[in-house]
PDB file of C-alpha atoms in Angstrom:
ATOM      1  CA  MET A 832      84.484 126.885 116.439  1.00 53.00           C
ATOM      2  CA  GLY A 833      88.061 127.055 117.088  1.00 59.00           C
ATOM      3  CA  ARG A 834      90.457 126.001 114.702  1.00 60.00           C
ATOM      4  CA  ARG A 835      91.885 122.917 116.588  1.00 63.00           C
ATOM      5  CA  LYS A 836      88.279 121.691 117.170  1.00 74.00           C
ATOM      6  CA  LYS A 837      87.462 122.319 113.445  1.00 75.00           C
ATOM      7  CA  ILE A 838      90.321 120.118 112.265  1.00 73.00           C
ATOM      8  CA  VAL A 839      89.777 117.293 114.806  1.00 81.00           C
ATOM      9  CA  GLN A 840      86.261 117.478 113.592  1.00 84.00           C
ATOM     10  CA  GLU A 841      87.319 117.219 110.064  1.00 85.00           C
ATOM     11  CA  CYS A 842      89.424 114.061 110.871  1.00 88.00           C
ATOM     12  CA  GLU A 843      86.493 112.366 112.705  1.00 89.00           C
ATOM     13  CA  GLU A 844      84.102 113.018 109.718  1.00 91.00           C
ATOM     14  CA  LEU A 845      86.659 111.561 107.263  1.00 93.00           C
ATOM     15  CA  MET A 846      87.020 108.293 109.522  1.00 91.00           C
ATOM     16  CA  ASP A 847      83.790 107.225 107.984  1.00 90.00           C
ATOM     17  CA  GLU A 848      84.818 107.653 104.366  1.00 92.00           C
ATOM     18  CA  PRO A 849      87.207 104.692 103.768  1.00 92.00           C
ATOM     19  CA  GLU A 850      87.877 105.887 100.182  1.00 94.00           C
ATOM     20  CA  GLN A 851      89.316 109.209 101.394  1.00 95.00           C
ATOM     21  CA  ILE A 852      91.717 107.570 103.903  1.00 96.00           C
ATOM     22  CA  ARG A 853      95.449 106.519 103.617  1.00 96.00           C
ATOM     23  CA  ASN A 854      97.311 104.584 106.106  1.00 96.00           C
ATOM     24  CA  ILE A 855     100.894 104.781 105.723  1.00 95.00           C
ATOM     25  CA  ALA A 856     104.250 104.263 107.409  1.00 95.00           C
ATOM     26  CA  ILE A 857     107.446 106.216 106.853  1.00 94.00           C
ATOM     27  CA  ALA A 858     110.464 103.982 106.873  1.00 93.00           C
ATOM     28  CA  ALA A 859     114.073 104.140 106.221  1.00 92.00           C
ATOM     29  CA  HIS A 860     117.841 103.453 107.248  1.00 92.00           C
ATOM     30  CA  VAL A 861     118.787 105.442 110.352  1.00 86.00           C
ATOM     31  CA  ASP A 862     119.534 109.037 109.842  1.00 88.00           C
ATOM     32  CA  HIS A 863     117.982 109.179 106.431  1.00 92.00           C
ATOM     33  CA  GLY A 864     115.516 111.888 107.606  1.00 89.00           C
ATOM     34  CA  LYS A 865     112.052 109.947 108.345  1.00 88.00           C
ATOM     35  CA  THR A 866     111.306 112.095 111.321  1.00 84.00           C
ATOM     36  CA  THR A 867     112.489 115.263 109.804  1.00 89.00           C
ATOM     37  CA  LEU A 868     110.297 114.518 106.915  1.00 92.00           C
ATOM     38  CA  THR A 869     107.280 113.930 109.312  1.00 87.00           C
ATOM     39  CA  ASP A 870     107.891 117.346 110.671  1.00 84.00           C
ATOM     40  CA  ASN A 871     107.299 118.753 107.212  1.00 86.00           C
ATOM     41  CA  LEU A 872     103.970 117.090 106.836  1.00 87.00           C
ATOM     42  CA  LEU A 873     102.980 118.363 110.281  1.00 82.00           C
ATOM     43  CA  ALA A 874     103.854 121.824 109.394  1.00 81.00           C
ATOM     44  CA  GLY A 875     102.099 121.681 105.952  1.00 78.00           C
ATOM     45  CA  ALA A 876      99.042 120.425 107.775  1.00 72.00           C
ATOM     46  CA  GLY A 877      99.343 123.306 110.240  1.00 70.00           C
ATOM     47  CA  MET A 878      99.989 121.095 113.198  1.00 69.00           C
ATOM     48  CA  ILE A 879     103.386 122.736 114.033  1.00 62.00           C
ATOM     49  CA  ALA A 880     105.098 126.128 113.530  1.00 57.00           C
ATOM     50  CA  ASP A 881     106.516 126.334 109.999  1.00 63.00           C
ATOM     51  CA  ALA A 882     110.186 127.368 111.114  1.00 55.00           C
ATOM     52  CA  ASP A 883     113.018 128.012 108.851  1.00 51.00           C
ATOM     53  CA  GLU A 884     114.328 124.641 109.027  1.00 48.00           C
ATOM     54  CA  ALA A 885     112.460 121.270 109.944  1.00 45.00           C
ATOM     55  CA  THR A 886     114.376 120.410 113.181  1.00 52.00           C
ATOM     56  CA  GLN A 887     111.883 119.929 115.609  1.00 52.00           C
ATOM     57  CA  LEU A 888     111.561 116.220 115.530  1.00 52.00           C
ATOM     58  CA  VAL A 889     108.168 116.370 117.320  1.00 50.00           C
ATOM     59  CA  MET A 890     107.553 112.601 116.908  1.00 51.00           C
ATOM     60  CA  ASP A 891     110.592 111.763 119.137  1.00 46.00           C
ATOM     61  CA  THR A 892     108.584 112.395 122.312  1.00 49.00           C
ATOM     62  CA  GLU A 893     110.547 110.184 124.779  1.00 48.00           C
ATOM     63  CA  GLU A 894     113.613 111.349 126.592  1.00 55.00           C
ATOM     64  CA  ASP A 895     115.977 108.842 125.465  1.00 51.00           C
ATOM     65  CA  GLU A 896     114.891 109.260 121.723  1.00 45.00           C
ATOM     66  CA  GLN A 897     115.695 113.030 122.233  1.00 49.00           C
ATOM     67  CA  GLU A 898     119.026 112.390 123.992  1.00 54.00           C
ATOM     68  CA  ARG A 899     120.141 109.922 121.412  1.00 47.00           C
ATOM     69  CA  GLY A 900     118.872 111.723 118.267  1.00 50.00           C
ATOM     70  CA  ILE A 901     117.249 108.452 116.943  1.00 49.00           C
ATOM     71  CA  THR A 902     113.529 107.137 116.641  1.00 50.00           C
ATOM     72  CA  ILE A 903     113.177 104.373 119.145  1.00 51.00           C
ATOM     73  CA  ASP A 904     109.505 103.668 119.377  1.00 56.00           C
ATOM     74  CA  ALA A 905     107.108 103.944 116.451  1.00 68.00           C
ATOM     75  CA  ALA A 906     104.806 107.051 116.632  1.00 72.00           C
ATOM     76  CA  ASN A 907     101.387 107.704 115.027  1.00 82.00           C
ATOM     77  CA  VAL A 908      99.673 110.962 113.901  1.00 85.00           C
ATOM     78  CA  SER A 909      96.606 111.829 111.814  1.00 88.00           C
ATOM     79  CA  MET A 910      96.442 114.768 109.496  1.00 88.00           C
ATOM     80  CA  THR A 911      94.071 116.044 106.459  1.00 90.00           C
ATOM     81  CA  HIS A 912      95.222 116.867 103.004  1.00 92.00           C
ATOM     82  CA  GLU A 913      93.329 118.358 100.192  1.00 92.00           C
ATOM     83  CA  TYR A 914      94.109 116.687  96.906  1.00 94.00           C
ATOM     84  CA  GLU A 915      91.988 117.207  93.644  1.00 91.00           C
ATOM     85  CA  GLU A 916      89.374 119.044  95.435  1.00 91.00           C
ATOM     86  CA  GLU A 917      88.908 116.202  97.871  1.00 94.00           C
ATOM     87  CA  ASN A 918      89.879 116.069 101.546  1.00 94.00           C
ATOM     88  CA  HIS A 919      91.745 113.029 102.701  1.00 95.00           C
ATOM     89  CA  LEU A 920      92.514 111.557 105.999  1.00 95.00           C
ATOM     90  CA  ILE A 921      96.222 110.591 106.311  1.00 94.00           C
ATOM     91  CA  ASN A 922      97.073 108.412 109.375  1.00 94.00           C
ATOM     92  CA  LEU A 923     100.811 108.186 109.486  1.00 92.00           C
ATOM     93  CA  ILE A 924     103.333 106.081 111.487  1.00 91.00           C
ATOM     94  CA  ASP A 925     106.788 107.228 111.917  1.00 87.00           C
ATOM     95  CA  THR A 926     108.916 104.085 112.333  1.00 86.00           C
ATOM     96  CA  PRO A 927     112.392 103.683 113.830  1.00 75.00           C
ATOM     97  CA  GLY A 928     115.273 103.422 111.565  1.00 50.00           C
ATOM     98  CA  HIS A 929     117.724 101.514 113.788  1.00 53.00           C
ATOM     99  CA  VAL A 930     118.180  97.647 113.177  1.00 56.00           C
ATOM    100  CA  ASP A 931     117.712  97.039 117.043  1.00 52.00           C
ATOM    101  CA  PHE A 932     114.145  98.389 116.745  1.00 54.00           C
ATOM    102  CA  GLY A 933     112.955  96.579 113.705  1.00 55.00           C
ATOM    103  CA  GLY A 934     109.928  95.054 115.485  1.00 69.00           C
ATOM    104  CA  ASP A 935     108.264  98.256 115.627  1.00 76.00           C
ATOM    105  CA  VAL A 936     108.583  98.335 111.935  1.00 86.00           C
ATOM    106  CA  THR A 937     106.904  95.097 111.344  1.00 88.00           C
ATOM    107  CA  ARG A 938     104.061  95.969 113.533  1.00 88.00           C
ATOM    108  CA  ALA A 939     103.775  99.370 111.941  1.00 89.00           C
ATOM    109  CA  MET A 940     103.559  97.572 108.325  1.00 93.00           C
ATOM    110  CA  ARG A 941     100.505  95.301 109.643  1.00 92.00           C
ATOM    111  CA  ALA A 942      98.576  98.465 110.365  1.00 91.00           C
ATOM    112  CA  VAL A 943      99.020 100.379 107.088  1.00 95.00           C
ATOM    113  CA  ASP A 944      98.626 100.005 103.443  1.00 94.00           C
ATOM    114  CA  GLY A 945     101.377 102.080 102.057  1.00 96.00           C
ATOM    115  CA  ALA A 946     105.068 102.559 103.013  1.00 97.00           C
ATOM    116  CA  LEU A 947     107.109 105.675 101.960  1.00 97.00           C
ATOM    117  CA  VAL A 948     110.604 104.546 101.860  1.00 97.00           C
ATOM    118  CA  VAL A 949     113.096 107.338 102.387  1.00 97.00           C
ATOM    119  CA  VAL A 950     116.840 107.167 101.128  1.00 97.00           C
ATOM    120  CA  ASP A 951     119.554 109.524 101.478  1.00 97.00           C
ATOM    121  CA  ALA A 952     120.629 110.894  98.176  1.00 97.00           C
ATOM    122  CA  VAL A 953     124.429 110.781  98.983  1.00 96.00           C
ATOM    123  CA  GLU A 954     124.386 107.438 100.755  1.00 95.00           C
ATOM    124  CA  GLY A 955     121.786 105.546  98.714  1.00 96.00           C
ATOM    125  CA  ALA A 956     120.178 102.342  99.798  1.00 96.00           C
ATOM    126  CA  MET A 957     121.784 100.955 102.710  1.00 95.00           C
ATOM    127  CA  PRO A 958     121.487  97.549 104.618  1.00 92.00           C
ATOM    128  CA  GLN A 959     118.440  98.763 106.715  1.00 92.00           C
ATOM    129  CA  THR A 960     116.606 100.069 103.375  1.00 95.00           C
ATOM    130  CA  GLU A 961     116.769  96.638 102.163  1.00 95.00           C
ATOM    131  CA  THR A 962     115.230  95.502 105.508  1.00 94.00           C
ATOM    132  CA  VAL A 963     112.385  97.958 105.740  1.00 94.00           C
ATOM    133  CA  VAL A 964     111.566  97.229 101.979  1.00 95.00           C
ATOM    134  CA  ARG A 965     111.393  93.571 102.797  1.00 94.00           C
ATOM    135  CA  GLN A 966     109.234  94.040 105.890  1.00 93.00           C
ATOM    136  CA  ALA A 967     106.656  96.237 103.909  1.00 94.00           C
ATOM    137  CA  LEU A 968     106.374  93.669 101.150  1.00 95.00           C
ATOM    138  CA  ARG A 969     106.191  90.814 103.267  1.00 92.00           C
ATOM    139  CA  GLU A 970     103.055  92.419 104.633  1.00 92.00           C
ATOM    140  CA  GLY A 971     101.590  93.338 101.515  1.00 92.00           C
ATOM    141  CA  VAL A 972     102.471  96.907 101.792  1.00 95.00           C
ATOM    142  CA  LYS A 973     102.768  99.103  98.600  1.00 95.00           C
ATOM    143  CA  PRO A 974     106.034 101.280  98.477  1.00 97.00           C
ATOM    144  CA  ALA A 975     106.795 104.693  97.204  1.00 98.00           C
ATOM    145  CA  LEU A 976     110.348 106.525  97.377  1.00 98.00           C
ATOM    146  CA  PHE A 977     111.409 109.800  98.601  1.00 98.00           C
ATOM    147  CA  ILE A 978     114.960 110.588  97.951  1.00 98.00           C
ATOM    148  CA  ASN A 979     116.128 112.934 100.726  1.00 97.00           C
ATOM    149  CA  LYS A 980     118.972 115.466 101.506  1.00 96.00           C
ATOM    150  CA  VAL A 981     119.264 116.417  97.735  1.00 96.00           C
ATOM    151  CA  ASP A 982     120.561 119.669  99.019  1.00 96.00           C
ATOM    152  CA  ARG A 983     123.873 117.783  99.922  1.00 95.00           C
ATOM    153  CA  LEU A 984     124.545 116.912  96.381  1.00 95.00           C
ATOM    154  CA  ILE A 985     124.441 120.759  95.541  1.00 94.00           C
ATOM    155  CA  SER A 986     126.211 122.209  98.753  1.00 92.00           C
ATOM    156  CA  GLU A 987     128.488 119.374  99.351  1.00 92.00           C
ATOM    157  CA  LEU A 988     129.190 117.465  96.187  1.00 93.00           C
ATOM    158  CA  GLN A 989     128.519 120.486  94.067  1.00 92.00           C
ATOM    159  CA  GLU A 990     127.170 118.238  91.266  1.00 91.00           C
ATOM    160  CA  GLY A 991     125.471 119.622  88.278  1.00 87.00           C
ATOM    161  CA  PRO A 992     121.915 118.760  86.694  1.00 86.00           C
ATOM    162  CA  GLU A 993     123.382 115.814  84.704  1.00 89.00           C
ATOM    163  CA  GLU A 994     125.353 114.299  87.496  1.00 91.00           C
ATOM    164  CA  MET A 995     122.377 114.861  89.888  1.00 90.00           C
ATOM    165  CA  GLN A 996     119.916 113.150  87.619  1.00 89.00           C
ATOM    166  CA  GLN A 997     122.238 110.210  87.069  1.00 93.00           C
ATOM    167  CA  ARG A 998     122.793 109.757  90.931  1.00 95.00           C
ATOM    168  CA  LEU A 999     118.980 109.875  91.568  1.00 95.00           C
ATOM    169  CA  GLN A1000     118.532 107.396  88.730  1.00 95.00           C
ATOM    170  CA  ASP A1001     121.193 105.032  90.348  1.00 97.00           C
ATOM    171  CA  VAL A1002     119.393 105.266  93.819  1.00 97.00           C
ATOM    172  CA  ILE A1003     115.964 104.592  91.944  1.00 98.00           C
ATOM    173  CA  GLY A1004     117.394 101.580  90.153  1.00 97.00           C
ATOM    174  CA  ASP A1005     118.766 100.159  93.404  1.00 97.00           C
ATOM    175  CA  VAL A1006     115.619 100.280  95.154  1.00 97.00           C
ATOM    176  CA  ASN A1007     113.730  98.624  92.290  1.00 98.00           C
ATOM    177  CA  GLU A1008     116.312  95.991  92.190  1.00 97.00           C
ATOM    178  CA  LEU A1009     115.319  95.180  95.829  1.00 96.00           C
ATOM    179  CA  ILE A1010     111.574  95.238  95.029  1.00 97.00           C
ATOM    180  CA  ARG A1011     111.920  93.004  92.071  1.00 95.00           C
ATOM    181  CA  GLY A1012     114.227  90.500  93.617  1.00 94.00           C
ATOM    182  CA  MET A1013     111.888  90.146  96.761  1.00 93.00           C
ATOM    183  CA  THR A1014     108.482  90.295  94.861  1.00 92.00           C
ATOM    184  CA  GLU A1015     109.777  87.356  92.755  1.00 89.00           C
ATOM    185  CA  GLU A1016     109.939  85.269  95.786  1.00 83.00           C
ATOM    186  CA  MET A1017     106.364  86.437  96.729  1.00 86.00           C
ATOM    187  CA  ASP A1018     103.743  84.584  94.629  1.00 81.00           C
ATOM    188  CA  ASP A1019     100.905  86.675  96.362  1.00 80.00           C
ATOM    189  CA  ILE A1020     102.101  89.973  95.014  1.00 84.00           C
ATOM    190  CA  THR A1021     101.274  89.935  91.345  1.00 84.00           C
ATOM    191  CA  GLU A1022     101.343  93.688  90.550  1.00 89.00           C
ATOM    192  CA  ASP A1023     104.421  95.462  89.569  1.00 93.00           C
ATOM    193  CA  TRP A1024     105.251  97.567  92.617  1.00 95.00           C
ATOM    194  CA  THR A1025     108.544  98.982  91.406  1.00 97.00           C
ATOM    195  CA  VAL A1026     108.621 102.819  91.755  1.00 98.00           C
ATOM    196  CA  SER A1027     108.757 105.133  88.884  1.00 97.00           C
ATOM    197  CA  VAL A1028     109.600 108.867  88.418  1.00 96.00           C
ATOM    198  CA  GLU A1029     107.278 108.859  85.371  1.00 96.00           C
ATOM    199  CA  GLU A1030     104.355 107.554  87.276  1.00 95.00           C
ATOM    200  CA  GLY A1031     104.810 109.770  90.002  1.00 97.00           C
ATOM    201  CA  THR A1032     105.635 107.341  92.727  1.00 98.00           C
ATOM    202  CA  VAL A1033     109.283 109.050  93.429  1.00 98.00           C
ATOM    203  CA  GLY A1034     109.792 112.067  94.810  1.00 97.00           C
ATOM    204  CA  PHE A1035     113.022 114.384  95.541  1.00 96.00           C
ATOM    205  CA  GLY A1036     114.085 117.132  97.896  1.00 96.00           C
ATOM    206  CA  SER A1037     115.090 118.183 101.251  1.00 96.00           C
ATOM    207  CA  ALA A1038     113.352 117.458 104.452  1.00 94.00           C
ATOM    208  CA  LEU A1039     115.605 119.957 106.460  1.00 92.00           C
ATOM    209  CA  TYR A1040     114.923 122.777 104.205  1.00 93.00           C
ATOM    210  CA  LYS A1041     111.399 121.930 103.556  1.00 93.00           C
ATOM    211  CA  TRP A1042     111.404 121.596  99.590  1.00 96.00           C
ATOM    212  CA  GLY A1043     110.646 118.654  97.352  1.00 96.00           C
ATOM    213  CA  VAL A1044     109.747 117.849  93.720  1.00 96.00           C
ATOM    214  CA  SER A1045     108.311 115.091  91.837  1.00 96.00           C
ATOM    215  CA  LEU A1046     107.619 114.921  88.079  1.00 96.00           C
ATOM    216  CA  PRO A1047     104.046 116.022  88.375  1.00 96.00           C
ATOM    217  CA  SER A1048     105.111 118.891  90.329  1.00 95.00           C
ATOM    218  CA  MET A1049     107.894 119.912  88.203  1.00 95.00           C
ATOM    219  CA  GLN A1050     105.515 119.722  85.495  1.00 94.00           C
ATOM    220  CA  ARG A1051     102.908 122.079  87.329  1.00 92.00           C
ATOM    221  CA  THR A1052     105.502 124.463  88.528  1.00 92.00           C
ATOM    222  CA  GLY A1053     108.012 124.789  85.925  1.00 93.00           C
ATOM    223  CA  MET A1054     110.758 124.034  88.175  1.00 92.00           C
ATOM    224  CA  SER A1055     113.831 122.309  86.949  1.00 89.00           C
ATOM    225  CA  PHE A1056     116.946 120.895  88.524  1.00 86.00           C
ATOM    226  CA  ALA A1057     119.047 123.792  87.110  1.00 89.00           C
ATOM    227  CA  ASP A1058     116.437 126.027  88.873  1.00 92.00           C
ATOM    228  CA  ILE A1059     116.822 124.198  92.230  1.00 93.00           C
ATOM    229  CA  ILE A1060     120.591 124.255  92.049  1.00 92.00           C
ATOM    230  CA  GLU A1061     120.611 127.996  91.407  1.00 94.00           C
ATOM    231  CA  LEU A1062     118.485 128.821  94.392  1.00 95.00           C
ATOM    232  CA  GLU A1063     120.207 126.384  96.601  1.00 94.00           C
ATOM    233  CA  GLN A1064     123.535 127.773  95.717  1.00 92.00           C
ATOM    234  CA  ASP A1065     122.473 131.325  96.468  1.00 94.00           C
ATOM    235  CA  HIS A1066     120.980 130.109  99.611  1.00 92.00           C
ATOM    236  CA  LYS A1067     117.422 131.046  98.739  1.00 94.00           C
ATOM    237  CA  ARG A1068     115.940 127.948 100.379  1.00 93.00           C
ATOM    238  CA  GLN A1069     112.878 129.779 101.793  1.00 92.00           C
ATOM    239  CA  GLU A1070     112.096 130.782  98.217  1.00 95.00           C
ATOM    240  CA  LEU A1071     112.706 127.222  97.198  1.00 95.00           C
ATOM    241  CA  HIS A1072     110.319 125.969 100.000  1.00 93.00           C
ATOM    242  CA  GLU A1073     107.450 128.598  99.013  1.00 94.00           C
ATOM    243  CA  ARG A1074     107.714 127.714  95.217  1.00 95.00           C
ATOM    244  CA  THR A1075     107.472 123.768  95.763  1.00 95.00           C
ATOM    245  CA  PRO A1076     106.890 122.837  99.464  1.00 94.00           C
ATOM    246  CA  LEU A1077     107.757 119.455 100.272  1.00 95.00           C
ATOM    247  CA  SER A1078     104.486 118.631 102.178  1.00 94.00           C
ATOM    248  CA  ASN A1079     102.307 118.912  99.206  1.00 95.00           C
ATOM    249  CA  VAL A1080     104.628 117.038  97.114  1.00 96.00           C
ATOM    250  CA  VAL A1081     104.732 114.041  99.372  1.00 96.00           C
ATOM    251  CA  LEU A1082     101.012 114.122 100.294  1.00 95.00           C
ATOM    252  CA  ASP A1083      99.968 114.442  96.890  1.00 96.00           C
ATOM    253  CA  MET A1084     101.832 111.382  96.150  1.00 97.00           C
ATOM    254  CA  VAL A1085     100.328 109.540  99.088  1.00 97.00           C
ATOM    255  CA  ALA A1086      96.798 110.589  98.140  1.00 96.00           C
ATOM    256  CA  GLU A1087      97.328 109.454  94.415  1.00 96.00           C
ATOM    257  CA  HIS A1088      99.244 106.308  94.583  1.00 96.00           C
ATOM    258  CA  PHE A1089      98.565 104.555  97.929  1.00 96.00           C
ATOM    259  CA  PRO A1090      95.417 102.457  98.204  1.00 94.00           C
ATOM    260  CA  ASN A1091      92.747 103.224 100.405  1.00 93.00           C
ATOM    261  CA  PRO A1092      91.645 100.597 102.938  1.00 90.00           C
ATOM    262  CA  SER A1093      88.425  99.614 101.029  1.00 78.00           C
ATOM    263  CA  ARG A1094      90.124  99.786  97.495  1.00 69.00           C
ATOM    264  CA  ARG A1095      93.312  97.773  98.450  1.00 59.00           C
ATOM    265  CA  SER A1096      93.287  94.147  97.072  1.00 49.00           C
ATOM    266  CA  ARG A1097      92.711  91.717  99.812  1.00 44.00           C
ATOM    267  CA  SER A1098      94.115  89.093  97.589  1.00 39.00           C
ATOM    268  CA  VAL A1099      97.455  89.841  98.886  1.00 49.00           C
ATOM    269  CA  SER A1100      97.867  87.635 101.967  1.00 47.00           C
ATOM    270  CA  ARG A1101     100.123  88.824 104.585  1.00 48.00           C
ATOM    271  CA  VAL A1102     102.921  86.517 106.075  1.00 47.00           C
ATOM    272  CA  SER A1103     101.457  87.391 109.577  1.00 42.00           C
ATOM    273  CA  GLY A1104      98.027  86.266 108.569  1.00 42.00           C
ATOM    274  CA  ALA A1105      94.798  88.093 107.471  1.00 38.00           C
ATOM    275  CA  ALA A1106      94.666  91.655 108.660  1.00 40.00           C
ATOM    276  CA  THR A1107      92.282  94.286 108.410  1.00 40.00           C
ATOM    277  CA  THR A1108      92.958  98.156 108.602  1.00 39.00           C
ATOM    278  CA  SER A1109      90.694 100.610 110.023  1.00 39.00           C
ATOM    279  CA  PRO A1110      91.542 104.171 110.896  1.00 37.00           C
ATOM    280  CA  ARG A1111      92.660 105.086 114.330  1.00 37.00           C
ATOM    281  CA  SER A1112      91.295 107.732 116.418  1.00 37.00           C
ATOM    282  CA  PRO A1113      93.695 110.819 115.629  1.00 39.00           C
ATOM    283  CA  ARG A1114      95.895 111.530 118.380  1.00 45.00           C
ATOM    284  CA  THR A1115      96.625 114.849 116.699  1.00 53.00           C
ATOM    285  CA  CYS A1116      95.042 116.290 113.628  1.00 63.00           C
ATOM    286  CA  GLY A1117      95.912 119.052 111.022  1.00 55.00           C
ATOM    287  CA  ARG A1118      94.878 120.094 107.626  1.00 49.00           C
ATOM    288  CA  SER A1119      96.944 120.874 104.391  1.00 51.00           C
ATOM    289  CA  THR A1120      96.117 121.831 101.009  1.00 45.00           C
ATOM    290  CA  ALA A1121      97.769 121.543  97.638  1.00 40.00           C
ATOM    291  CA  ARG A1122      96.753 122.149  93.804  1.00 33.00           C
ATOM    292  CA  ALA A1123      95.581 119.161  92.083  1.00 33.00           C
ATOM    293  CA  THR A1124      97.986 117.504  89.767  1.00 32.00           C
ATOM    294  CA  SER A1125      96.979 116.608  86.018  1.00 31.00           C
ATOM    295  CA  SER A1126      98.000 114.185  83.619  1.00 30.00           C
ATOM    296  CA  SER A1127      97.890 116.812  80.663  1.00 28.00           C
ATOM    297  CA  TRP A1128     101.078 118.627  81.884  1.00 28.00           C
ATOM    298  CA  ARG A1129     104.078 118.261  79.578  1.00 29.00           C
ATOM    299  CA  PRO A1130     107.745 117.426  80.902  1.00 30.00           C
ATOM    300  CA  THR A1131     109.938 120.323  81.595  1.00 34.00           C
ATOM    301  CA  SER A1132     113.547 120.323  80.131  1.00 35.00           C
ATOM    302  CA  GLY A1133     114.769 120.031  83.805  1.00 41.00           C
ATOM    303  CA  TRP A1134     114.123 116.461  83.979  1.00 42.00           C
ATOM    304  CA  THR A1135     114.562 113.807  81.288  1.00 40.00           C
ATOM    305  CA  PRO A1136     113.780 110.355  82.878  1.00 39.00           C
ATOM    306  CA  THR A1137     115.390 107.225  82.002  1.00 38.00           C
ATOM    307  CA  PRO A1138     113.179 103.991  82.321  1.00 38.00           C
ATOM    308  CA  VAL A1139     114.643 101.999  85.274  1.00 37.00           C
ATOM    309  CA  ARG A1140     112.444  99.023  84.816  1.00 37.00           C
ATOM    310  CA  SER A1141     113.933  96.069  82.789  1.00 34.00           C
TER     311      SER A1141
END
């Protein structure tokens, strides 16, 4: 059996296993790196070539998207990912970031159970960040956070470990303030959906240079922000990618923290009405692998999280 046929067969087999399915959307302010992040996930799944930089933007298939350098139409893709020795089917929708195409974001949120919100580490939460968070919460979709372009803090702003951690905590606090403010207005969301470094629902990294970290991944690999700064300053980005690949960090977070279609609480009534989510036939499918995380790891000295919940 050829490789392509094998991975498609894996996707089809997992479609009958709801507990192993994650239906997710990636959403962000324009140019914060959603589609570049998606390239990383596709490369990690073996669906596209793993180039030195993630600049292929394969989800922007239309000519006008390529000319303008922005995502206009939501695009979906399916891939598999091994987490804790179990294979998962990830159905992903890459959504537009420009405010003019917000309708596609709302439609995408009605088809998924989790939203990965991407925020530029330098710019922080922007107006469209607030919009996509609100769209996700209104549709009863649980958020997680990936702070992108952390390499800019090192190469452009030349920040040290303490400055970086404070800036990242500020971004997390801003996003959680949005989530708290919105969920307080929604009687049908009773759980705490704020994101947390300690709980593993926040990731950091560079989609362009294909590296990423979270607290679980740093505990597993022993990586610290000091290590990241040193490798980034020495332009050893390929080594950084090999030691802590972005696709593993993000897809582990998706598999661990986003609900599957059968587990998700249907007590959350969507504003648009009752909705059922079923996996779609994969347009494209690939496979990625990662080592399982463990709650027994001890934090490294490279990250001393400060609680951001009030």
